[in-house]
GROMACS .gro file of C-alpha atoms in nm:
model
  150
    1GLU     CA    1   2.329  -0.870   5.554
    2ASN     CA    2   2.471  -0.745   5.223
    3ILE     CA    3   2.133  -0.785   5.054
    4TRP     CA    4   1.968  -0.592   5.338
    5LYS     CA    5   2.224  -0.309   5.309
    6ALA     CA    6   2.182  -0.289   4.932
    7ALA     CA    7   1.803  -0.266   4.960
    8TYR     CA    8   1.763  -0.044   5.268
    9ILE     CA    9   2.075   0.172   5.274
   10LEU     CA   10   2.184   0.195   4.910
   11HIS     CA   11   1.828   0.178   4.767
   12ALA     CA   12   1.939  -0.060   4.492
   13ASP     CA   13   1.702  -0.136   4.205
   14ARG     CA   14   1.879  -0.456   4.104
   15ILE     CA   15   2.074  -0.707   4.313
   16GLY     CA   16   2.329  -0.944   4.167
   17HIS     CA   17   2.345  -1.297   4.306
   18GLY     CA   18   2.074  -1.253   4.567
   19LEU     CA   19   2.078  -1.628   4.619
   20THR     CA   20   1.992  -1.619   4.988
   21LEU     CA   21   1.693  -1.385   4.961
   22PRO     CA   22   1.433  -1.669   4.981
   23GLU     CA   23   1.591  -1.763   5.316
   24ARG     CA   24   1.519  -1.409   5.444
   25PRO     CA   25   1.143  -1.363   5.408
   26ASN     CA   26   1.158  -1.037   5.608
   27LEU     CA   27   1.328  -0.875   5.305
   28ALA     CA   28   1.081  -1.003   5.046
   29PRO     CA   29   0.813  -0.734   5.101
   30LYS     CA   30   1.068  -0.457   5.034
   31PHE     CA   31   1.184  -0.628   4.716
   32ARG     CA   32   0.827  -0.692   4.602
   33PHE     CA   33   0.704  -0.340   4.682
   34ARG     CA   34   1.000  -0.162   4.522
   35ARG     CA   35   1.021  -0.415   4.234
   36ILE     CA   36   1.390  -0.475   4.311
   37CYS     CA   37   1.516  -0.725   4.057
   38VAL     CA   38   1.743  -1.014   4.154
   39GLU     CA   39   1.977  -1.135   3.884
   40LEU     CA   40   2.073  -1.500   3.883
   41CYS     CA   41   2.342  -1.671   3.678
   42PRO     CA   42   2.249  -2.042   3.685
   43THR     CA   43   2.568  -2.185   3.534
   44SER     CA   44   2.796  -1.975   3.751
   45ASN     CA   45   2.579  -2.042   4.057
   46LEU     CA   46   2.611  -2.417   3.997
   47GLU     CA   47   2.988  -2.392   3.951
   48VAL     CA   48   3.059  -2.164   4.247
   49VAL     CA   49   2.788  -2.239   4.504
   50GLY     CA   50   2.654  -2.577   4.395
   51TYR     CA   51   2.287  -2.673   4.393
   52ALA     CA   52   2.086  -2.988   4.338
   53ASP     CA   53   2.088  -3.057   3.964
   54PRO     CA   54   1.867  -3.331   3.819
   55ALA     CA   55   2.135  -3.388   3.554
   56ASP     CA   56   2.387  -3.475   3.828
   57PRO     CA   57   2.265  -3.748   4.066
   58ALA     CA   58   2.564  -3.684   4.295
   59SER     CA   59   2.427  -3.335   4.368
   60ARG     CA   60   2.091  -3.447   4.507
   61ASP     CA   61   2.190  -3.364   4.867
   62ARG     CA   62   2.267  -3.002   4.780
   63GLY     CA   63   2.020  -2.720   4.833
   64LEU     CA   64   1.750  -2.622   4.586
   65TYR     CA   65   1.824  -2.347   4.337
   66PRO     CA   66   1.651  -2.030   4.470
   67LEU     CA   67   1.477  -1.928   4.146
   68ARG     CA   68   1.146  -2.096   4.239
   69GLY     CA   69   1.155  -1.937   4.585
   70LEU     CA   70   1.210  -1.591   4.436
   71LEU     CA   71   0.928  -1.636   4.185
   72ASP     CA   72   0.694  -1.762   4.457
   73LEU     CA   73   0.776  -1.452   4.664
   74GLY     CA   74   0.682  -1.229   4.369
   75ILE     CA   75   1.036  -1.097   4.327
   76PRO     CA   76   1.139  -0.991   3.974
   77VAL     CA   77   1.421  -1.213   3.848
   78ALA     CA   78   1.653  -1.167   3.550
   79LEU     CA   79   1.884  -1.438   3.423
   80CYS     CA   80   2.237  -1.339   3.327
   81THR     CA   81   2.551  -1.511   3.205
   82ASP     CA   82   2.783  -1.372   3.477
   83ASN     CA   83   3.116  -1.435   3.303
   84PRO     CA   84   3.055  -1.618   2.975
   85GLY     CA   85   3.430  -1.650   2.912
   86ILE     CA   86   3.475  -1.858   3.225
   87SER     CA   87   3.141  -2.038   3.240
   88ARG     CA   88   3.127  -2.091   2.862
   89THR     CA   89   2.760  -2.005   2.841
   90GLU     CA   90   2.516  -1.774   2.670
   91LEU     CA   91   2.179  -1.638   2.777
   92ALA     CA   92   1.974  -1.906   2.598
   93ALA     CA   93   2.177  -2.174   2.778
   94GLU     CA   94   2.110  -2.000   3.110
   95PHE     CA   95   1.735  -2.034   3.049
   96VAL     CA   96   1.780  -2.404   2.970
   97THR     CA   97   1.986  -2.453   3.286
   98ALA     CA   98   1.732  -2.262   3.496
   99SER     CA   99   1.444  -2.471   3.359
  100ARG     CA  100   1.637  -2.789   3.442
  101LEU     CA  101   1.706  -2.671   3.799
  102VAL     CA  102   1.348  -2.555   3.860
  103ALA     CA  103   1.104  -2.831   3.783
  104GLY     CA  104   0.782  -2.690   3.648
  105LEU     CA  105   0.913  -2.358   3.519
  106THR     CA  106   0.635  -2.246   3.287
  107LEU     CA  107   0.656  -2.064   2.956
  108TRP     CA  108   0.486  -1.764   3.120
  109GLU     CA  109   0.738  -1.760   3.403
  110ALA     CA  110   1.023  -1.778   3.151
  111LEU     CA  111   0.869  -1.489   2.956
  112GLY     CA  112   0.835  -1.292   3.281
  113ILE     CA  113   1.201  -1.354   3.359
  114LEU     CA  114   1.296  -1.248   3.007
  115LYS     CA  115   1.091  -0.929   3.035
  116ALA     CA  116   1.237  -0.851   3.380
  117GLY     CA  117   1.580  -0.849   3.217
  118PHE     CA  118   1.464  -0.576   2.981
  119LEU     CA  119   1.267  -0.381   3.245
  120HIS     CA  120   1.566  -0.372   3.480
  121ALA     CA  121   1.839  -0.323   3.221
  122PHE     CA  122   2.109  -0.066   3.294
  123LEU     CA  123   1.991   0.171   3.020
  124LEU     CA  124   1.860   0.525   3.000
  125PRO     CA  125   1.486   0.515   3.074
  126ASN     CA  126   1.380   0.624   2.724
  127VAL     CA  127   1.604   0.361   2.561
  128ARG     CA  128   1.486   0.092   2.801
  129ASP     CA  129   1.119   0.185   2.752
  130GLU     CA  130   1.150   0.166   2.373
  131LEU     CA  131   1.324  -0.172   2.397
  132VAL     CA  132   1.052  -0.306   2.629
  133ARG     CA  133   0.787  -0.184   2.385
  134GLU     CA  134   0.961  -0.363   2.097
  135VAL     CA  135   0.990  -0.683   2.302
  136ASP     CA  136   0.620  -0.666   2.394
  137VAL     CA  137   0.521  -0.620   2.029
  138GLU     CA  138   0.739  -0.910   1.914
  139LEU     CA  139   0.620  -1.145   2.189
  140PHE     CA  140   0.257  -1.055   2.117
  141ARG     CA  141   0.317  -1.121   1.747
  142MET     CA  142   0.477  -1.462   1.812
  143LEU     CA  143   0.219  -1.573   2.067
  144SER     CA  144  -0.073  -1.452   1.853
  145ALA     CA  145   0.064  -1.649   1.559
  146GLY     CA  146   0.088  -1.959   1.778
  147LEU     CA  147   0.466  -1.963   1.748
  148PRO     CA  148   0.661  -2.040   2.062
  149PRO     CA  149   0.929  -1.778   2.129
  150SER     CA  150   1.264  -1.909   2.011
   0.00000   0.00000   0.00000
């Protein structure tokens, strides 16, 4: 219900912790059409909600992390650290955690998630657009040189 209100009443462009969105397929077209970004914080989500984690056999009965479902629905996703002081994490570690939780996360999907973070950043449009341009140039340079993004 809160996700619905944020999208339809408040006209949000970015939703924090939209973990249940894949369970509500009636909302997906609105998110896809308006390019509403969902931010996920894998470490915090594991600590607070709990999901199946291949690194923790005792968690196998828990639900699947919703990142794959969001990507399959065509929803833009950005990874965030939530509260790095509490979760003791950084953005690179969030990508590692997300790739562990979502078997088969591709390099292109990871790059799309990275770019979504820039595209949906809380910045003035001209600042955000310049940053996105710089990211595109750097990624093109690295990929053209055959270097994996680090």
